Amino acid sequence: MSRFFSKKFDNLTPYTPGEQPKIKDLVKLNTNESPYSPSKKAVRCAFDAARELQLYPDPTCQALTQKVAKIWGVDTDEILITNGSDEILNFAFMAYCDENTPAVFPDITYGFYKVFAQLLNVPYEEIPLKDDFTINISDYMNVGKTIFIANPNAPTGIPLSLSEIEEIVKSNQENVVVIDEAYIDFGGESAVPLTKKYDNLLVTQTFSKSRSMAGARLGLGIGSKELIRDLNTIKYSTNPYNINKMTMAAGIGVLEDEAYTKKNCKAICETREYTKKMLLGMDFEITDSAANFIFAKHKELSGEMIYARLREKGILVRHFDGDRIKEYNRITVGTKKQMQAFLRAVSEILEENK
Ligand code: PMP
């Protein structure tokens, strides 16, 4: 760090993104990307848009917002399109948290929430999940803080029901509740319809997972017109051209290809269930994930050892070293062929450690 770096960042520990290795033939199951290529329509639209890169993109993202409004069943002024859902989450921390309004989220969840709080110098509270990694919703009743909940949660994949989400939103009407639905297309029930009923609910989603567009950086937030107006104030004070032309065009293209997205989600969910079943048969304990990843711990072997041995065998999964989760690995659901390679490697590791 240079001697010029502001002291206000003394306590900031930046987010560590999952590895993006250049090693050929690696089975990459570490960052919850889709194993399927982006829609051909999305790629064609992005390519065409690249011909006009001398121009700034539309700061209002009008054409894409209209498409999202139609598909999600909300008005255009209830949507904000962002540079990945990380950006809308950052905007929400900026808009709705301060020294008088702390943030609150589970102790085991998406690691970026803590980073945003530290970056913005916002006090935060981490509420422990139960021993089975489920959320105790009574911990979130009338908390007087801005709530961030990933549904399904990460890295556990465990969803809350829509009625549980509604109870939380209803009991916190003086505060914003952000429901991060990055993985909602693989299970769980979206809270988007509740945004019509509650003006304190912001739902965030992403094109990174189910729509195979992690590399394009496209996310969105849906909430009341007033919330979206706040978030636009932050956007226009940060980066008005937050979505580049190619990404905007690709977003439109992929939304014209919903059948492709649905087909991929279905395949991923089927492969997830197949992999879960196989892991259960190999003495793993797993959470009941409704996402595009599996969170698994072996009854005897250490999570770190399994991670390291898998890596040596060309299979990359994600290992976190938090106290409560260090025996687990998070395994992104890839194609059936990739998961068979993963399962083969796991069974070799078990054999070697008999
Ligand atoms: N929320 C959760 C729970 C995530 O796991 C991720 C992906 N790392 C994100 C949000 C952000 O995804 P993106 O910025 O690619 O939309």
CSV table of C-alpha atoms and ligand atoms in Angstrom, one decimal:
chain,number,residue,atom,x,y,z
A,1,MET,CA,0.0,0.0,0.0
A,2,SER,CA,1.3,3.5,-0.8
A,3,ARG,CA,1.8,6.1,1.9
A,4,PHE,CA,-1.1,8.0,0.2
A,5,PHE,CA,-3.8,5.4,0.6
A,6,SER,CA,-6.5,6.8,2.8
A,7,LYS,CA,-6.5,5.7,6.4
A,8,LYS,CA,-10.3,5.1,6.0
A,9,PHE,CA,-9.4,1.8,4.2
A,10,ASP,CA,-7.2,0.5,7.0
A,11,ASN,CA,-9.7,-2.2,7.9
A,12,LEU,CA,-10.7,-3.1,4.3
A,13,THR,CA,-10.1,-6.7,3.2
A,14,PRO,CA,-11.0,-6.9,-0.5
A,15,TYR,CA,-13.1,-9.6,-1.9
A,16,THR,CA,-11.1,-12.6,-3.3
A,17,PRO,CA,-12.6,-13.7,-6.6
A,18,GLY,CA,-12.5,-17.4,-7.5
A,19,GLU,CA,-9.4,-18.3,-9.5
A,20,GLN,CA,-9.6,-17.9,-13.3
A,21,PRO,CA,-6.7,-20.2,-14.3
A,22,LYS,CA,-5.2,-20.5,-17.7
A,23,ILE,CA,-4.5,-24.2,-17.4
A,24,LYS,CA,-5.7,-26.1,-20.4
A,25,ASP,CA,-8.2,-29.0,-19.9
A,26,LEU,CA,-9.0,-28.0,-16.3
A,27,VAL,CA,-12.5,-28.9,-15.2
A,28,LYS,CA,-13.5,-25.5,-13.8
A,29,LEU,CA,-16.2,-25.9,-11.1
A,30,ASN,CA,-15.1,-23.0,-8.9
A,31,THR,CA,-17.0,-19.8,-9.7
A,32,ASN,CA,-20.6,-20.9,-10.5
A,33,GLU,CA,-20.4,-19.9,-14.1
A,34,SER,CA,-22.7,-21.7,-16.6
A,35,PRO,CA,-21.0,-24.6,-18.4
A,36,TYR,CA,-22.9,-23.7,-21.5
A,37,SER,CA,-21.9,-21.1,-24.1
A,38,PRO,CA,-23.8,-17.9,-24.3
A,39,SER,CA,-26.9,-17.8,-26.6
A,40,LYS,CA,-25.8,-17.4,-30.2
A,41,LYS,CA,-28.3,-14.6,-30.5
A,42,ALA,CA,-26.6,-12.8,-27.6
A,43,VAL,CA,-23.2,-13.2,-29.3
A,44,ARG,CA,-24.5,-11.9,-32.6
A,45,CYS,CA,-26.1,-8.9,-31.0
A,46,ALA,CA,-22.9,-8.1,-29.1
A,47,PHE,CA,-20.9,-8.4,-32.3
A,48,ASP,CA,-23.2,-6.0,-34.2
A,49,ALA,CA,-23.1,-3.5,-31.4
A,50,ALA,CA,-19.3,-3.5,-31.5
A,51,ARG,CA,-19.5,-1.7,-34.9
A,52,GLU,CA,-20.7,1.4,-33.0
A,53,LEU,CA,-18.2,1.5,-30.3
A,54,GLN,CA,-17.2,5.0,-31.1
A,55,LEU,CA,-20.4,6.1,-29.4
A,56,TYR,CA,-21.3,6.1,-25.7
A,57,PRO,CA,-23.9,3.5,-24.8
A,58,ASP,CA,-27.5,4.5,-23.8
A,59,PRO,CA,-27.2,5.6,-20.2
A,60,THR,CA,-30.9,4.8,-19.6
A,61,CYS,CA,-30.5,1.3,-21.0
A,62,GLN,CA,-33.9,1.8,-22.5
A,63,ALA,CA,-34.3,-1.1,-24.9
A,64,LEU,CA,-33.0,-3.7,-22.5
A,65,THR,CA,-35.0,-2.3,-19.6
A,66,GLN,CA,-38.2,-2.6,-21.7
A,67,LYS,CA,-37.4,-6.2,-22.4
A,68,VAL,CA,-36.8,-7.0,-18.8
A,69,ALA,CA,-40.0,-5.2,-17.8
A,70,LYS,CA,-42.0,-7.3,-20.1
A,71,ILE,CA,-40.5,-10.6,-19.0
A,72,TRP,CA,-40.3,-9.9,-15.3
A,73,GLY,CA,-43.8,-8.3,-15.3
A,74,VAL,CA,-42.9,-5.0,-13.8
A,75,ASP,CA,-42.8,-1.3,-15.0
A,76,THR,CA,-39.7,0.1,-16.6
A,77,ASP,CA,-39.2,2.6,-13.7
A,78,GLU,CA,-39.1,-0.3,-11.3
A,79,ILE,CA,-35.9,-1.7,-12.8
A,80,LEU,CA,-32.3,-0.6,-12.8
A,81,ILE,CA,-29.8,-2.5,-15.0
A,82,THR,CA,-26.3,-2.7,-13.6
A,83,ASN,CA,-22.7,-3.9,-14.3
A,84,GLY,CA,-23.2,-7.3,-12.8
A,85,SER,CA,-25.4,-7.7,-9.7
A,86,ASP,CA,-22.3,-6.7,-7.6
A,87,GLU,CA,-22.9,-3.2,-8.8
A,88,ILE,CA,-26.5,-3.0,-7.7
A,89,LEU,CA,-25.5,-4.5,-4.3
A,90,ASN,CA,-22.8,-1.8,-4.0
A,91,PHE,CA,-25.4,0.9,-4.9
A,92,ALA,CA,-27.8,-0.5,-2.3
A,93,PHE,CA,-25.1,-0.4,0.4
A,94,MET,CA,-24.3,3.2,-0.6
A,95,ALA,CA,-28.0,4.2,-0.7
A,96,TYR,CA,-29.4,2.4,2.3
A,97,CYS,CA,-26.6,2.0,4.9
A,98,ASP,CA,-24.7,4.5,7.0
A,99,GLU,CA,-23.5,4.9,10.6
A,100,ASN,CA,-27.1,5.1,11.8
A,101,THR,CA,-28.4,2.3,9.6
A,102,PRO,CA,-26.1,-0.7,9.8
A,103,ALA,CA,-26.2,-3.6,7.4
A,104,VAL,CA,-27.2,-7.1,8.6
A,105,PHE,CA,-26.7,-10.4,6.9
A,106,PRO,CA,-26.0,-14.1,7.8
A,107,ASP,CA,-22.5,-15.1,9.0
A,108,ILE,CA,-22.2,-17.5,6.1
A,109,THR,CA,-23.2,-15.9,2.9
A,110,TYR,CA,-21.9,-14.0,-0.1
A,111,GLY,CA,-18.5,-12.6,1.0
A,112,PHE,CA,-19.0,-9.3,-0.8
A,113,TYR,CA,-21.6,-8.0,1.6
A,114,LYS,CA,-18.9,-7.6,4.3
A,115,VAL,CA,-16.5,-6.0,1.8
A,116,PHE,CA,-19.1,-3.4,0.7
A,117,ALA,CA,-19.8,-2.6,4.4
A,118,GLN,CA,-16.1,-2.2,5.1
A,119,LEU,CA,-15.5,-0.2,1.9
A,120,LEU,CA,-18.2,2.3,2.8
A,121,ASN,CA,-17.4,2.3,6.5
A,122,VAL,CA,-20.8,1.1,7.4
A,123,PRO,CA,-21.3,-0.9,10.6
A,124,TYR,CA,-22.6,-4.4,10.0
A,125,GLU,CA,-23.9,-7.4,12.0
A,126,GLU,CA,-23.5,-11.0,10.9
A,127,ILE,CA,-26.3,-13.2,12.2
A,128,PRO,CA,-25.2,-16.9,12.6
A,129,LEU,CA,-27.0,-19.4,10.5
A,130,LYS,CA,-28.4,-22.4,12.5
A,131,ASP,CA,-26.2,-25.5,12.8
A,132,ASP,CA,-27.8,-26.9,9.7
A,133,PHE,CA,-26.9,-23.7,7.8
A,134,THR,CA,-30.6,-22.6,7.5
A,135,ILE,CA,-31.6,-19.0,8.3
A,136,ASN,CA,-33.7,-18.6,11.5
A,137,ILE,CA,-36.1,-16.0,10.2
A,138,SER,CA,-37.1,-14.9,13.7
A,139,ASP,CA,-33.6,-13.4,13.9
A,140,TYR,CA,-34.6,-11.0,11.1
A,141,MET,CA,-37.9,-9.7,12.6
A,142,ASN,CA,-38.0,-6.0,13.0
A,143,VAL,CA,-34.2,-5.6,13.2
A,144,GLY,CA,-34.0,-1.9,12.4
A,145,LYS,CA,-31.1,-2.4,9.9
A,146,THR,CA,-30.7,-2.8,6.2
A,147,ILE,CA,-31.0,-6.5,5.5
A,148,PHE,CA,-29.1,-8.4,2.8
A,149,ILE,CA,-30.1,-12.0,2.2
A,150,ALA,CA,-29.1,-14.2,-0.7
A,151,ASN,CA,-31.9,-16.5,-1.8
A,152,PRO,CA,-30.9,-19.3,-2.4
A,153,ASN,CA,-28.0,-18.5,0.0
A,154,ALA,CA,-24.4,-18.9,-1.1
A,155,PRO,CA,-22.3,-21.0,-0.6
A,156,THR,CA,-24.9,-23.3,1.0
A,157,GLY,CA,-27.5,-23.1,-1.8
A,158,ILE,CA,-30.3,-23.3,0.7
A,159,PRO,CA,-33.4,-21.3,-0.2
A,160,LEU,CA,-36.0,-19.5,2.0
A,161,SER,CA,-39.6,-19.9,1.0
A,162,LEU,CA,-41.5,-16.9,-0.4
A,163,SER,CA,-43.7,-16.7,2.7
A,164,GLU,CA,-40.6,-16.6,4.9
A,165,ILE,CA,-39.1,-13.8,2.7
A,166,GLU,CA,-42.5,-11.9,3.0
A,167,GLU,CA,-42.5,-12.2,6.8
A,168,ILE,CA,-39.0,-10.6,6.9
A,169,VAL,CA,-40.0,-7.8,4.5
A,170,LYS,CA,-43.3,-7.2,6.3
A,171,SER,CA,-41.7,-6.9,9.7
A,172,ASN,CA,-39.0,-4.5,8.5
A,173,GLN,CA,-41.1,-1.9,6.7
A,174,GLU,CA,-39.0,1.0,8.1
A,175,ASN,CA,-35.9,-0.5,6.5
A,176,VAL,CA,-34.8,-1.8,3.1
A,177,VAL,CA,-34.6,-5.6,2.6
A,178,VAL,CA,-32.4,-6.7,-0.3
A,179,ILE,CA,-33.0,-10.2,-1.6
A,180,ASP,CA,-30.1,-11.3,-3.8
A,181,GLU,CA,-31.5,-13.8,-6.3
A,182,ALA,CA,-28.3,-14.5,-8.2
A,183,TYR,CA,-29.2,-18.2,-8.2
A,184,ILE,CA,-33.0,-18.1,-8.3
A,185,ASP,CA,-33.4,-19.6,-11.8
A,186,PHE,CA,-32.1,-22.9,-10.4
A,187,GLY,CA,-34.7,-23.3,-7.6
A,188,GLY,CA,-36.5,-21.2,-5.0
A,189,GLU,CA,-39.3,-18.8,-5.7
A,190,SER,CA,-38.6,-15.2,-6.8
A,191,ALA,CA,-39.7,-12.4,-4.6
A,192,VAL,CA,-40.1,-10.0,-7.6
A,193,PRO,CA,-43.9,-10.1,-7.3
A,194,LEU,CA,-43.7,-8.9,-3.7
A,195,THR,CA,-42.0,-5.6,-4.9
A,196,LYS,CA,-45.5,-4.5,-6.0
A,197,LYS,CA,-46.7,-4.9,-2.4
A,198,TYR,CA,-43.8,-3.7,-0.4
A,199,ASP,CA,-41.9,-0.5,-1.1
A,200,ASN,CA,-39.0,-1.6,1.1
A,201,LEU,CA,-38.1,-4.6,-1.0
A,202,LEU,CA,-35.2,-4.6,-3.5
A,203,VAL,CA,-34.7,-7.8,-5.5
A,204,THR,CA,-31.4,-8.2,-7.4
A,205,GLN,CA,-30.7,-10.7,-10.1
A,206,THR,CA,-27.9,-11.5,-12.6
A,207,PHE,CA,-27.3,-12.6,-16.1
A,208,SER,CA,-24.0,-14.3,-15.0
A,209,LYS,CA,-25.3,-17.7,-14.1
A,210,SER,CA,-28.5,-19.0,-15.8
A,211,ARG,CA,-27.9,-16.8,-18.8
A,212,SER,CA,-24.3,-17.7,-19.4
A,213,MET,CA,-23.1,-14.1,-19.4
A,214,ALA,CA,-20.7,-13.8,-16.5
A,215,GLY,CA,-18.1,-12.3,-18.8
A,216,ALA,CA,-20.4,-9.6,-20.0
A,217,ARG,CA,-21.2,-8.2,-16.5
A,218,LEU,CA,-25.0,-7.7,-16.4
A,219,GLY,CA,-27.2,-7.5,-13.4
A,220,LEU,CA,-30.4,-5.8,-12.3
A,221,GLY,CA,-32.4,-4.6,-9.4
A,222,ILE,CA,-36.2,-4.5,-9.1
A,223,GLY,CA,-38.1,-2.5,-6.5
A,224,SER,CA,-40.5,0.4,-6.1
A,225,LYS,CA,-40.1,3.4,-8.3
A,226,GLU,CA,-38.8,5.3,-5.3
A,227,LEU,CA,-36.1,2.8,-4.5
A,228,ILE,CA,-35.1,2.7,-8.2
A,229,ARG,CA,-34.9,6.5,-8.3
A,230,ASP,CA,-32.5,6.4,-5.3
A,231,LEU,CA,-30.4,3.9,-6.9
A,232,ASN,CA,-30.3,5.9,-10.2
A,233,THR,CA,-29.1,8.9,-8.2
A,234,ILE,CA,-26.2,6.7,-7.0
A,235,LYS,CA,-25.6,5.4,-10.5
A,236,TYR,CA,-25.6,8.9,-12.1
A,237,SER,CA,-23.2,10.0,-9.4
A,238,THR,CA,-20.9,7.0,-10.0
A,239,ASN,CA,-20.9,5.7,-13.5
A,240,PRO,CA,-23.8,6.8,-15.8
A,241,TYR,CA,-22.5,4.6,-18.7
A,242,ASN,CA,-22.3,1.5,-16.5
A,243,ILE,CA,-23.4,-0.9,-19.2
A,244,ASN,CA,-21.3,-1.1,-22.3
A,245,LYS,CA,-22.9,-1.3,-25.8
A,246,MET,CA,-22.0,-4.9,-26.4
A,247,THR,CA,-23.3,-6.1,-23.0
A,248,MET,CA,-26.5,-4.2,-23.5
A,249,ALA,CA,-27.0,-5.8,-26.9
A,250,ALA,CA,-26.1,-9.2,-25.7
A,251,GLY,CA,-28.7,-8.8,-22.8
A,252,ILE,CA,-31.4,-8.1,-25.4
A,253,GLY,CA,-30.3,-11.1,-27.5
A,254,VAL,CA,-30.3,-13.5,-24.6
A,255,LEU,CA,-33.8,-12.4,-23.5
A,256,GLU,CA,-35.0,-13.2,-27.1
A,257,ASP,CA,-33.8,-16.7,-26.5
A,258,GLU,CA,-35.5,-17.6,-23.2
A,259,ALA,CA,-36.0,-21.2,-24.4
A,260,TYR,CA,-32.3,-21.7,-24.5
A,261,THR,CA,-31.9,-20.3,-20.9
A,262,LYS,CA,-34.7,-22.6,-19.7
A,263,LYS,CA,-33.2,-25.6,-21.4
A,264,ASN,CA,-29.8,-25.0,-19.8
A,265,CYS,CA,-31.3,-24.4,-16.3
A,266,LYS,CA,-33.2,-27.7,-16.6
A,267,ALA,CA,-30.0,-29.6,-17.6
A,268,ILE,CA,-28.1,-28.0,-14.7
A,269,CYS,CA,-30.8,-28.9,-12.1
A,270,GLU,CA,-30.9,-32.5,-13.4
A,271,THR,CA,-27.1,-32.7,-13.2
A,272,ARG,CA,-27.1,-31.2,-9.8
A,273,GLU,CA,-29.5,-33.8,-8.5
A,274,TYR,CA,-27.5,-36.6,-10.1
A,275,THR,CA,-24.3,-35.3,-8.6
A,276,LYS,CA,-25.9,-34.9,-5.1
A,277,LYS,CA,-27.1,-38.5,-5.2
A,278,MET,CA,-23.7,-39.8,-6.2
A,279,LEU,CA,-21.9,-37.8,-3.5
A,280,LEU,CA,-24.4,-39.1,-0.8
A,281,GLY,CA,-23.4,-42.6,-1.9
A,282,MET,CA,-19.7,-41.7,-1.3
A,283,ASP,CA,-20.2,-40.6,2.4
A,284,PHE,CA,-20.5,-36.9,1.7
A,285,GLU,CA,-22.9,-34.7,3.7
A,286,ILE,CA,-24.5,-32.1,1.5
A,287,THR,CA,-26.8,-29.2,1.9
A,288,ASP,CA,-30.1,-29.2,0.0
A,289,SER,CA,-28.9,-26.8,-2.6
A,290,ALA,CA,-31.4,-25.1,-5.0
A,291,ALA,CA,-28.6,-23.3,-6.8
A,292,ASN,CA,-26.1,-24.2,-9.6
A,293,PHE,CA,-23.6,-25.5,-7.0
A,294,ILE,CA,-23.3,-28.2,-4.4
A,295,PHE,CA,-21.9,-27.6,-0.9
A,296,ALA,CA,-20.4,-30.8,0.3
A,297,LYS,CA,-18.3,-32.2,3.2
A,298,HIS,CA,-16.9,-35.7,3.5
A,299,LYS,CA,-17.7,-37.6,6.7
A,300,GLU,CA,-14.0,-38.3,7.3
A,301,LEU,CA,-11.6,-36.5,4.9
A,302,SER,CA,-10.7,-32.8,5.3
A,303,GLY,CA,-12.2,-30.3,2.9
A,304,GLU,CA,-8.8,-28.7,2.3
A,305,MET,CA,-7.2,-32.1,1.4
A,306,ILE,CA,-10.1,-32.9,-1.0
A,307,TYR,CA,-9.8,-29.5,-2.6
A,308,ALA,CA,-6.0,-29.8,-3.1
A,309,ARG,CA,-6.1,-33.4,-4.4
A,310,LEU,CA,-8.9,-32.5,-6.8
A,311,ARG,CA,-6.8,-29.6,-8.1
A,312,GLU,CA,-3.9,-32.0,-8.7
A,313,LYS,CA,-6.2,-34.1,-10.8
A,314,GLY,CA,-7.3,-31.1,-12.9
A,315,ILE,CA,-10.6,-30.4,-11.1
A,316,LEU,CA,-11.0,-26.9,-9.6
A,317,VAL,CA,-13.7,-26.4,-6.9
A,318,ARG,CA,-14.0,-23.6,-4.3
A,319,HIS,CA,-12.8,-24.0,-0.8
A,320,PHE,CA,-13.4,-21.3,1.9
A,321,ASP,CA,-11.5,-21.3,5.1
A,322,GLY,CA,-14.1,-19.8,7.4
A,323,ASP,CA,-14.3,-21.7,10.7
A,324,ARG,CA,-17.8,-23.2,10.2
A,325,ILE,CA,-17.3,-24.2,6.6
A,326,LYS,CA,-13.7,-25.2,6.2
A,327,GLU,CA,-14.6,-28.9,5.9
A,328,TYR,CA,-16.8,-28.1,2.9
A,329,ASN,CA,-16.2,-27.5,-0.8
A,330,ARG,CA,-18.5,-25.6,-3.1
A,331,ILE,CA,-18.7,-27.4,-6.4
A,332,THR,CA,-20.3,-25.6,-9.4
A,333,VAL,CA,-22.6,-27.9,-11.4
A,334,GLY,CA,-21.1,-28.3,-14.8
A,335,THR,CA,-22.1,-30.5,-17.7
A,336,LYS,CA,-22.9,-34.1,-16.9
A,337,LYS,CA,-19.5,-35.1,-18.5
A,338,GLN,CA,-17.6,-32.6,-16.2
A,339,MET,CA,-19.5,-33.9,-13.2
A,340,GLN,CA,-18.6,-37.5,-14.1
A,341,ALA,CA,-14.9,-36.5,-14.3
A,342,PHE,CA,-15.3,-34.8,-10.9
A,343,LEU,CA,-17.0,-37.8,-9.4
A,344,ARG,CA,-14.3,-40.1,-10.8
A,345,ALA,CA,-11.6,-37.9,-9.2
A,346,VAL,CA,-13.4,-37.9,-5.9
A,347,SER,CA,-13.7,-41.7,-5.9
A,348,GLU,CA,-10.0,-42.0,-6.7
A,349,ILE,CA,-9.2,-39.7,-3.7
A,350,LEU,CA,-11.4,-41.8,-1.4
A,351,GLU,CA,-9.7,-45.0,-2.7
A,352,GLU,CA,-6.2,-43.5,-2.0
A,353,ASN,CA,-7.2,-42.6,1.5
A,354,LYS,CA,-8.8,-45.9,2.6
B,1,PMP,N1,-24.7,-12.5,-5.4
B,1,PMP,C1,-24.2,-13.8,-5.1
B,1,PMP,C2,-24.9,-14.5,-4.0
B,1,PMP,C3,-23.2,-14.3,-5.9
B,1,PMP,O1,-22.7,-15.5,-5.6
B,1,PMP,C4,-22.6,-13.5,-6.9
B,1,PMP,C5,-21.5,-14.1,-7.8
B,1,PMP,N2,-20.3,-14.2,-7.3
B,1,PMP,C6,-23.1,-12.2,-7.1
B,1,PMP,C7,-24.2,-11.8,-6.3
B,1,PMP,C8,-22.5,-11.3,-8.1
B,1,PMP,O2,-22.6,-11.8,-9.4
B,1,PMP,P1,-22.5,-10.9,-10.7
B,1,PMP,O3,-21.8,-9.6,-10.2
B,1,PMP,O4,-21.7,-11.6,-11.6
B,1,PMP,O5,-23.9,-10.6,-11.1
